[in-house]
Structures are given as structure tokens and as C-alpha cells.
Short mmCIF file of C-alpha atoms in Angstrom, two decimals:
data_model
loop_
_atom_site.label_atom_id
_atom_site.label_comp_id
_atom_site.label_asym_id
_atom_site.label_seq_id
_atom_site.Cartn_x
_atom_site.Cartn_y
_atom_site.Cartn_z
CA MET A 273 180.84 42.99 -21.94
CA TYR A 274 184.58 43.45 -21.49
CA ASN A 275 184.07 47.17 -20.91
CA GLU A 276 181.36 46.49 -18.32
CA PHE A 277 183.69 44.08 -16.50
CA MET A 278 186.51 46.64 -16.45
CA LYS A 279 184.20 49.32 -15.06
CA LYS A 280 183.11 47.04 -12.20
CA PHE A 281 186.71 46.03 -11.53
CA LEU A 282 187.82 49.65 -11.45
CA LEU A 283 185.01 50.64 -9.09
CA PHE A 284 185.86 47.71 -6.82
CA PHE A 285 189.55 48.65 -6.83
CA LEU A 286 188.90 52.32 -6.07
CA GLY A 287 186.39 51.43 -3.35
CA SER A 288 188.85 49.05 -1.73
CA PHE A 289 191.59 51.70 -1.91
CA PHE A 290 189.50 54.38 -0.19
CA LEU A 291 188.27 51.92 2.43
CA SER A 292 191.86 50.91 3.15
CA GLU A 293 192.78 54.57 3.57
CA ILE A 294 189.91 55.12 6.00
CA PHE A 295 190.94 51.96 7.81
CA LEU A 296 194.55 53.15 8.01
CA PHE A 297 193.71 56.56 9.43
CA SER A 298 191.35 55.09 12.01
CA GLU A 299 194.24 53.27 13.69
CA PRO A 300 194.87 54.42 17.27
CA VAL A 301 198.05 56.21 18.30
CA SER A 302 199.76 53.60 20.43
CA SER A 303 203.03 55.44 21.12
CA ILE A 304 204.83 58.74 20.60
CA LYS A 305 208.46 58.85 19.56
CA PHE A 306 210.50 62.04 19.96
CA ASN A 307 213.50 62.50 17.69
CA GLY A 308 216.15 65.16 18.26
CA LEU A 309 215.91 65.60 22.04
CA LYS A 310 219.26 66.47 23.58
CA LYS A 311 218.53 68.30 26.81
CA THR A 312 214.76 67.99 27.26
CA LYS A 313 213.70 64.86 29.14
CA GLU A 314 211.71 62.22 27.27
CA SER A 315 209.37 61.79 30.25
CA TYR A 316 208.52 65.51 30.23
CA MET A 317 207.61 65.39 26.55
CA GLN A 318 205.58 62.19 26.93
CA ASN A 319 203.54 63.82 29.71
CA LEU A 320 203.07 66.92 27.56
CA LEU A 321 201.37 64.97 24.74
CA LYS A 322 199.86 62.12 26.76
CA ASP A 323 196.28 63.05 25.72
CA PHE A 324 197.06 61.95 22.15
CA ILE A 325 197.79 58.34 23.15
CA GLY A 326 194.81 56.18 22.15
CA LYS A 327 193.34 58.83 19.89
CA ASP A 328 192.44 57.77 16.33
CA SER A 329 195.24 58.88 14.03
CA GLY A 330 192.73 60.33 11.58
CA GLU A 331 191.53 62.68 14.31
CA VAL A 332 194.99 63.88 15.33
CA ASN A 333 195.47 67.54 14.40
CA PHE A 334 199.16 68.27 13.76
CA ASN A 335 198.57 72.00 14.23
CA GLU A 336 197.21 71.35 17.72
CA ILE A 337 200.36 69.43 18.62
CA GLU A 338 202.61 72.09 17.12
CA THR A 339 200.76 74.77 19.10
CA ILE A 340 201.49 72.88 22.33
CA LEU A 341 205.17 72.53 21.41
CA GLN A 342 205.58 76.12 20.17
CA ALA A 343 204.07 77.37 23.45
CA GLU A 344 206.91 75.63 25.29
CA GLY A 345 209.38 77.95 23.54
CA LEU A 346 212.06 75.25 23.45
CA PHE A 347 212.11 74.17 19.80
CA SER A 348 213.12 75.94 16.59
CA GLU A 349 211.96 73.20 14.20
CA ILE A 350 208.96 70.87 14.55
CA SER A 351 207.60 68.23 12.16
CA MET A 352 205.40 65.12 12.57
CA ASP A 353 204.40 61.91 10.74
CA PHE A 354 202.96 58.46 11.43
CA GLU A 355 204.49 55.02 11.11
CA ASN A 356 203.14 51.53 11.86
CA ASP A 357 203.82 50.33 15.38
CA GLU A 358 204.83 46.67 15.17
CA ASN A 359 204.97 46.38 18.96
CA PHE A 360 201.31 47.29 19.43
CA PRO A 361 199.53 44.31 21.09
CA VAL A 362 196.74 42.87 18.93
CA ALA A 363 194.15 41.28 21.21
CA GLU A 364 191.84 40.10 18.44
CA GLN A 365 192.46 39.09 14.89
CA ASN A 366 190.34 41.91 13.48
CA GLU A 367 191.76 44.63 15.74
CA ASN A 368 193.72 47.38 14.02
CA PRO A 369 197.43 47.64 14.86
CA GLY A 370 198.49 50.92 16.38
CA VAL A 371 200.60 53.64 14.82
CA THR A 372 203.53 55.59 16.24
CA LEU A 373 203.43 59.37 16.14
CA ASN A 374 206.91 60.57 15.21
CA VAL A 375 207.71 64.06 16.50
CA ASN A 376 210.91 65.49 15.02
CA LEU A 377 212.41 68.39 16.97
CA LYS A 378 215.37 70.71 16.97
CA GLU A 379 216.03 72.28 20.34
CA LYS A 380 216.79 75.98 20.82
CA ILE A 381 219.73 77.18 22.87
CA THR A 382 218.23 77.46 26.34
CA PHE A 383 221.32 77.92 28.52
CA LEU A 384 223.24 81.10 27.90
CA PRO A 385 225.33 83.72 29.72
CA LEU A 386 223.58 86.82 28.42
CA PRO A 387 224.82 90.41 28.61
CA PHE A 388 222.14 92.95 27.78
CA ALA A 389 221.79 96.69 27.43
CA SER A 390 219.08 99.24 26.76
CA TYR A 391 219.05 102.95 26.16
CA SER A 392 215.84 104.93 26.52
CA SER A 393 214.40 108.29 27.47
CA ASP A 394 215.03 107.31 31.09
CA GLY A 395 218.74 106.64 30.54
CA PHE A 396 221.03 103.66 30.15
CA MET A 397 220.49 100.24 31.73
CA GLY A 398 222.69 97.18 31.42
CA GLY A 399 223.55 93.95 33.11
CA PHE A 400 224.45 90.30 32.87
CA MET A 401 222.21 87.27 33.30
CA LEU A 402 222.99 83.58 33.52
CA MET A 403 219.79 82.07 32.13
CA ASN A 404 218.65 78.45 31.88
CA MET A 405 215.17 78.25 30.39
CA ASN A 406 215.12 74.44 30.42
CA ALA A 407 216.77 73.50 33.72
CA PHE A 408 216.82 69.74 34.43
CA GLY A 409 215.26 69.18 30.98
CA ARG A 410 211.75 70.03 32.22
CA LYS A 411 211.31 73.68 31.19
CA ASN A 412 212.24 74.93 34.64
CA ASN A 413 213.51 78.51 34.53
CA LEU A 414 216.66 79.39 36.50
CA ILE A 415 217.90 82.97 36.21
CA THR A 416 220.55 84.79 38.19
CA GLY A 417 222.48 87.96 37.52
CA GLY A 418 222.74 91.68 38.04
CA VAL A 419 221.23 94.86 36.61
CA PHE A 420 222.60 98.37 36.88
CA SER A 421 221.71 101.90 35.80
CA LYS A 422 222.64 105.39 36.91
CA ASN A 423 220.38 105.22 39.97
CA MET A 424 219.94 101.49 40.60
CA GLN A 425 222.03 98.36 41.23
CA MET A 426 220.29 95.03 41.68
CA GLY A 427 221.10 91.34 42.01
CA LEU A 428 218.44 88.67 41.55
CA LEU A 429 217.80 84.95 41.65
CA MET A 430 214.70 83.32 40.21
CA PHE A 431 213.54 79.74 39.81
CA SER A 432 210.21 78.47 38.49
CA LYS A 433 208.75 75.07 37.71
CA PRO A 434 205.70 74.98 35.40
CA ALA A 435 202.49 73.28 36.47
CA GLY A 436 201.92 69.97 34.70
CA ASP A 437 198.34 69.10 35.61
CA ILE A 438 196.07 69.21 38.65
CA LYS A 439 198.16 66.47 40.31
CA HIS A 440 201.46 68.20 39.56
CA PRO A 441 201.35 71.88 40.59
CA GLY A 442 204.08 74.32 39.72
CA PHE A 443 205.93 76.74 41.95
CA GLY A 444 208.30 79.66 41.73
CA THR A 445 210.58 81.73 43.93
CA PHE A 446 212.03 85.18 43.33
CA THR A 447 214.70 86.97 45.39
CA ASN A 448 216.33 90.32 44.78
CA PHE A 449 218.55 92.74 46.63
CA SER A 450 219.02 96.28 45.40
CA HIS A 451 220.24 99.78 46.07
CA LYS A 452 218.15 102.52 44.49
CA GLU A 453 217.97 106.30 44.32
CA ASN A 454 214.20 106.71 44.42
CA GLU A 455 212.46 109.65 42.80
CA ILE A 456 208.66 109.86 43.04
CA THR A 457 206.87 112.30 40.76
CA ASP A 458 203.32 113.36 40.07
CA PHE A 459 201.67 112.82 36.69
CA ASP A 460 203.35 115.93 35.22
CA ASP A 461 206.81 114.69 36.30
CA ASN A 462 207.20 117.16 39.19
CA THR A 463 209.40 115.64 41.92
CA LEU A 464 207.53 114.96 45.18
CA PHE A 465 209.94 112.66 47.07
CA LYS A 466 213.59 111.78 46.67
CA PHE A 467 215.50 109.30 48.84
CA ASP A 468 218.00 106.43 48.70
CA SER A 469 217.13 102.95 49.91
CA ILE A 470 218.40 99.43 50.21
CA ASN A 471 215.67 96.92 49.39
CA PHE A 472 215.16 93.19 49.79
CA ARG A 473 212.28 91.24 48.26
CA GLU A 474 211.34 87.57 48.54
CA ARG A 475 208.36 85.97 46.79
CA LEU A 476 207.06 82.40 46.73
CA ASN A 477 204.11 81.27 44.61
CA PHE A 478 202.32 78.04 43.67
CA THR A 479 200.39 77.40 40.45
CA GLU A 480 197.63 74.84 39.95
CA LYS A 481 196.67 73.98 36.37
CA LEU A 482 192.93 73.36 36.58
CA ASN A 483 192.50 72.30 32.94
CA LYS A 484 193.76 73.15 29.45
CA TYR A 485 192.73 76.81 29.74
CA PHE A 486 192.49 77.81 33.42
CA SER A 487 195.06 78.00 36.20
CA LEU A 488 195.06 79.27 39.78
CA GLU A 489 198.03 80.95 41.44
CA VAL A 490 198.57 81.77 45.11
CA GLY A 491 201.62 83.45 46.58
CA THR A 492 203.18 85.30 49.46
CA GLU A 493 205.73 88.13 49.46
CA TYR A 494 207.97 89.91 51.95
CA PHE A 495 209.59 93.30 51.30
CA TYR A 496 212.14 95.16 53.42
CA GLY A 497 213.34 98.71 52.80
CA HIS A 498 216.02 100.68 54.64
CA PHE A 499 215.81 104.39 53.83
CA TYR A 500 218.71 106.82 53.99
CA LYS A 501 216.53 109.60 55.32
CA ASP A 502 216.20 110.53 58.99
CA GLU A 503 212.42 110.96 58.99
CA MET A 504 211.82 107.59 57.31
CA ASP A 505 211.90 104.41 59.40
CA ASP A 506 212.78 100.99 58.07
CA TYR A 507 209.82 99.47 56.24
CA HIS A 508 208.53 95.88 56.30
CA GLN A 509 205.61 94.62 54.20
CA TRP A 510 203.95 91.19 54.09
CA THR A 511 201.31 90.30 51.50
CA VAL A 512 199.44 87.25 50.22
CA SER A 513 197.87 87.11 46.78
CA SER A 514 195.84 84.93 44.46
CA SER A 515 194.84 85.08 40.80
CA LEU A 516 192.69 83.15 38.36
CA ASN A 517 194.15 82.96 34.86
CA PHE A 518 192.78 82.00 31.44
CA GLN A 519 195.00 81.38 28.43
CA ASN A 520 194.37 79.96 24.96
CA VAL A 521 196.98 79.93 22.17
CA ASN A 522 197.12 78.79 18.55
CA TRP A 523 200.16 78.56 16.27
CA ASN A 524 199.49 79.94 12.77
CA GLY A 525 202.95 79.33 11.32
CA TRP A 526 204.27 82.82 12.17
CA TYR A 527 202.96 83.68 15.64
CA LEU A 528 201.49 82.12 18.74
CA ILE A 529 198.08 83.79 18.63
CA GLY A 530 197.16 84.19 22.29
CA ASN A 531 193.99 85.19 24.08
CA GLY A 532 194.04 85.46 27.84
CA ALA A 533 192.76 87.14 30.96
CA SER A 534 193.54 87.18 34.66
CA VAL A 535 192.04 88.71 37.78
CA GLY A 536 193.91 88.93 41.08
CA TYR A 537 193.52 89.99 44.70
CA SER A 538 196.17 90.78 47.31
CA ALA A 539 196.07 91.65 51.00
CA GLY A 540 198.55 92.25 53.81
CA TYR A 541 199.98 94.70 56.29
CA SER A 542 203.15 96.68 56.95
CA THR A 543 205.11 98.41 59.72
CA GLU A 544 203.25 101.60 58.79
CA TRP A 545 200.30 99.71 60.30
CA LYS A 546 198.14 100.11 57.24
CA ILE A 547 195.92 97.37 55.87
CA ILE A 548 197.04 96.60 52.33
CA GLN A 549 194.53 95.55 49.71
CA GLY A 550 194.60 95.43 45.94
CA ILE A 551 192.72 94.08 42.95
CA SER A 552 194.07 93.84 39.42
CA PHE A 553 193.11 92.53 36.02
CA LYS A 554 194.79 91.93 32.67
CA ALA A 555 193.37 90.89 29.32
CA ASN A 556 194.78 90.38 25.85
CA TYR A 557 193.09 89.48 22.59
CA GLN A 558 194.88 88.72 19.33
CA ILE A 559 193.45 88.31 15.85
CA PRO A 560 195.53 86.94 12.95
CA ILE A 561 195.24 88.91 9.73
CA ALA A 562 196.54 86.75 6.89
CA LYS A 563 199.55 84.70 7.99
CA ARG A 564 202.19 87.22 8.91
CA ASN A 565 200.07 90.00 10.44
CA ARG A 566 198.21 90.15 13.74
CA MET A 567 196.07 92.64 15.60
CA ILE A 568 196.48 92.90 19.38
CA PHE A 569 194.32 94.47 22.05
CA ASN A 570 195.57 94.70 25.66
CA ALA A 571 193.86 96.10 28.75
CA ALA A 572 194.99 96.18 32.40
CA GLY A 573 194.17 97.92 35.65
CA THR A 574 195.09 98.07 39.34
CA ILE A 575 193.31 99.49 42.39
CA GLU A 576 195.16 99.29 45.71
CA THR A 577 195.45 100.93 49.09
CA GLY A 578 197.85 100.95 52.04
CA LYS A 579 201.17 100.48 50.25
CA ASN A 580 204.24 102.61 50.79
CA VAL A 581 204.54 105.13 47.95
CA MET A 582 207.70 103.40 46.68
CA LEU A 583 205.74 100.18 46.05
CA GLN A 584 202.65 101.68 44.46
CA SER A 585 201.74 100.93 40.84
CA ASP A 586 203.36 102.59 37.85
CA ARG A 587 203.20 102.39 34.07
CA GLY A 588 204.73 98.91 34.08
CA ASN A 589 201.67 97.47 35.81
CA VAL A 590 199.51 98.26 32.79
CA GLY A 591 202.12 97.98 30.03
CA CYS A 592 202.10 101.70 29.25
CA SER A 593 205.07 103.30 27.47
CA ILE A 594 203.87 106.91 27.19
CA MET A 595 203.60 107.76 30.89
CA ASN A 596 206.42 109.23 33.01
CA SER A 597 208.43 106.40 34.56
CA ASN A 598 208.67 107.82 38.12
CA PHE A 599 204.94 108.45 38.52
CA LYS A 600 203.33 106.30 41.24
CA THR A 601 199.64 105.85 41.95
CA GLU A 602 197.10 103.66 43.74
CA ARG A 603 194.75 103.56 40.75
CA ILE A 604 195.79 103.09 37.14
CA PHE A 605 194.15 101.69 34.00
CA GLY A 606 195.60 101.26 30.53
CA THR A 607 194.66 99.98 27.09
CA MET A 608 196.70 99.43 23.96
CA PHE A 609 195.78 98.57 20.40
CA SER A 610 198.59 97.41 18.12
CA MET A 611 199.28 95.91 14.71
CA GLU A 612 202.32 93.71 14.06
CA GLU A 613 203.58 92.73 10.62
CA ALA A 614 206.40 90.30 9.88
CA LEU A 615 208.73 91.97 7.38
CA PHE A 616 210.76 88.86 6.66
CA ARG A 617 211.69 85.52 8.17
CA HIS A 618 215.03 83.76 7.94
CA LYS A 619 216.26 80.50 9.46
CA ILE A 620 218.06 82.65 12.04
CA ALA A 621 215.46 85.27 12.97
CA THR A 622 212.19 87.02 12.18
CA VAL A 623 211.91 90.82 11.99
CA THR A 624 208.56 92.50 12.61
CA LEU A 625 207.20 96.04 12.47
CA TYR A 626 204.59 97.18 14.99
CA GLU A 627 202.35 100.23 15.41
CA THR A 628 200.49 101.06 18.63
CA TYR A 629 198.00 103.44 20.11
CA GLU A 630 197.81 103.68 23.90
CA CYS A 631 195.50 105.27 26.42
CA ALA A 632 195.99 105.37 30.20
CA PHE A 633 194.00 106.75 33.15
CA ALA A 634 195.34 107.24 36.68
CA GLU A 635 194.74 108.99 39.97
CA ASP A 636 197.24 111.76 40.63
CA PHE A 637 198.57 112.68 44.10
CA SER A 638 196.02 115.51 44.20
CA GLY A 639 193.21 112.96 44.01
CA ASP A 640 192.20 114.05 40.52
CA PHE A 641 191.98 111.57 37.66
CA VAL A 642 194.32 112.28 34.75
CA TYR A 643 194.82 110.59 31.41
CA CYS A 644 197.17 110.42 28.45
CA HIS A 645 197.13 108.86 25.02
CA GLY A 646 199.30 108.62 21.96
CA PRO A 647 200.76 106.55 19.11
CA GLY A 648 203.94 104.53 18.84
CA ALA A 649 205.90 102.30 16.45
CA GLY A 650 208.98 100.13 16.36
CA LEU A 651 210.85 97.02 15.24
CA LYS A 652 211.28 93.65 16.98
CA LEU A 653 213.78 90.88 16.31
CA TYR A 654 212.83 87.31 17.28
CA MET A 655 215.74 84.86 17.30
CA LYS A 656 214.69 81.41 16.07
CA GLN A 657 217.51 79.37 17.58
CA ILE A 658 217.65 81.04 21.00
CA ALA A 659 214.91 80.95 23.64
CA PHE A 660 215.44 84.54 24.79
CA PRO A 661 214.23 87.99 23.72
CA ALA A 662 216.61 89.55 21.20
CA MET A 663 216.09 93.17 20.26
CA ASN A 664 213.48 95.91 20.38
CA MET A 665 213.60 99.45 18.98
CA GLY A 666 210.61 101.71 19.43
CA PHE A 667 209.19 105.09 20.29
CA SER A 668 205.89 106.53 21.53
CA TYR A 669 204.41 110.00 21.71
CA ASN A 670 202.34 111.43 24.58
CA VAL A 671 199.79 113.70 22.91
CA ASN A 672 198.52 115.37 26.11
CA GLN A 673 201.89 116.35 27.52
CA ASN A 674 203.71 116.68 24.20
CA PHE A 675 206.80 114.51 24.68
CA PHE A 676 208.39 111.47 23.04
CA LYS A 677 209.60 108.26 24.70
CA PHE A 678 212.01 105.87 23.03
CA VAL A 679 213.81 102.62 23.85
CA ILE A 680 216.53 100.53 22.23
CA SER A 681 217.23 97.20 23.96
CA ILE A 682 219.54 94.34 23.01
CA GLY A 683 219.65 91.00 24.78
CA MET A 684 216.45 91.11 26.82
CA SER A 685 213.91 93.61 28.14
CA MET A 686 213.51 94.59 31.78
#
């Protein structure tokens, strides 16, 4: 009889324990407390995680919160826990008290005077940037500085404010002034045009965040070019553009695994009295393989008409590294498949190895379509405590035209 009583008592105790645990984790999140903020505004962070207020604590996914915070790029360390909220108003005697979600953060260095340099197949490039990636404590980006190479000198100023939600759109402005020795080549790197110019560009854009995944961007741009060539008149170009963007990310402990796509349209006119039109698309798809490896597929393309040859698309529009850098075209498409593996991670930085295979198609000046393809590989260094790119070393090989391209950059990439 004693044994039977003990069994019933034990079952009652265990049942009460599990019910109390279920009861505890069904408590609503009544407040969020951020610990460790120094520069980032509390109000910005509260708005960032406002959808978790009122949610049952048992349904709160810490990985979902960490993904949101990692995507901000402002924090090197993130941890979370719950604690009872004694200030939560209890309207009825049987109502559960709320819990506080504690978010513990360590901010990255986001304001930095940054010299940078790169050496590649196209020559040396260097410069100095004054960068604030968290201006006013609300993840506004403010960048100013200068860039120089053998045939180009440029000064720039950029400011952007991210979109919060549909009631709080974002905006950005970009201004640059440059002197450049322009060389335009065909696909085989034969020089077609060569001239010096002074250029001015001003762009203004607005971004509307439609929901968690989709955003809409509209913008306008003015370009002025003065050419040091008698047969070339000064050039003015005005364009308007719009794009619809999709983006979804997930933090897996090593990478932000991102999947996204965008499609855009632009139109305008110039002092060459040509109607300018263009459509473009970009897509990226990433698949995590184990924790420290990921597979990446990128695709991009541009079709345009009416632009001055200096402003036509090049390899940068489709993220291609194997094409000649001075080649310009009105039609270009590119794809890239890559694998990235983290070699090791330290509290200061993470080093990764990547391998790529690229393929690109374009319309040459003759009107014929040409293509190239080839492999590549390299190393990347991601600094954990600093919210800026750090270092990249890589090379690629153009199989069709039988040449190598390489780049070594320190500080940031341009």
C-alpha cells in the first residue's frame, strides 16, 4: 500500500512539474530589454523586434530573432533569455504574468576612417573612406571619401536610411565627381574608343518595405559628362527607375543564408536625343551544407538601349570576374556557381575558402553574341568586430580567351 501511495504521489508531482513548465512557457512576452547598446538607439531596436511583443514565450524562436539581428550587421555577439516581468499588469487573478525577453548584444565598430587598397589584373586602386554604418544610432549609412587609380580619380558622398515598415519608407542619396581616362574595348579587348572626361552623378531613391520579404524601390538619376575630345559634346542624361525586390535570410551560426531576387526597369532621355530604356534582373540562391559550408548560385542580366557607350553595362552589372573590364555592351547575362567553406573561426575573424565557376553571355559591338566561362578560387576574411569588408584574395581563368584575372584587396572592395 505504501508503494502504491508513493507511485501516485510521484505521478502527481511529475504531472504538476510538467504542467507548470507548460504554463511558464505559455506566458506572453510583455517587454524586450536590450543590454549592451552603446551607439544604437533603444527605439530603433524596439521597433525592429516589435512583432515579438505579446507572443507566447514558448513560441518565440531565438534563431529567428538572431537572424534579424545578424542581418543588421551591427553586432558581434548576440544571446537571449527570459525573465519574469514584475511590472506586467495582471487584469484577472488567473491571468499569467508576462515575461521580459533579454537580448544581450555587443556592438561592432561601425564608425571608422578606412584606408583601402587593391591590386588586380587591371592595376592598382586605393583610397580613403570615412564610413559610419550606424549613423544616428539607426543603421543609417554615411560614407564619404576618395578613390584613385592610374586612370581615375573620384570623390563621393553617400547617405542611406533603411526602410522600417510600410509607414516608414527609407531613402538614399549618392553623389560623385570624377576624372577618368576612358577606354572602351570590344569583347576581345581591342580598343575602340579612348577619351578623357570629367563626370558628375547624382542619384536619389526611395524604398518602401511592403512586408517581411518584399520591398519596392523607385529612384531618379542625373549624369553629366564633359569630354576632352573635339568631336564629343557635353553629355547630360536623366533617368527614372523602379525595382521590386525579394529577400529572405536565415542565420545558421556561421553564415547569413540568403535567397533573393529583383527585377527592375529604367527609362529616360539624354542630350543625344535618344530614348533610354532598360530592364534588369538579379537572383541568388544559397544552400547550407553542414554548418560551415554553403553552396551559392547567382544569376543576373541587363538589356538596355539609348545610353552613351561610357554608361553601358559591363561585367560589374552581372558580377562577372572573367570578362575584360573595359568591355561595354547593351546586353549582358551572367551566372555563377560557387562553394564556400569556413576554414576556421576566431573571436576576431573568420577565414573562408571559395571556388567558383562562371559563365557570361553578351552582345559585342559587331552585333554578334559572344560568351566566356571559367573557374576561380580564393580566400575571404570576415572581421567579427568591424562592420566593414576586410580582405579578399582570388583569381579566375577565362577558358575561351585563355587568360587569368586576379585581385587582392584590403579594407573594402570597389
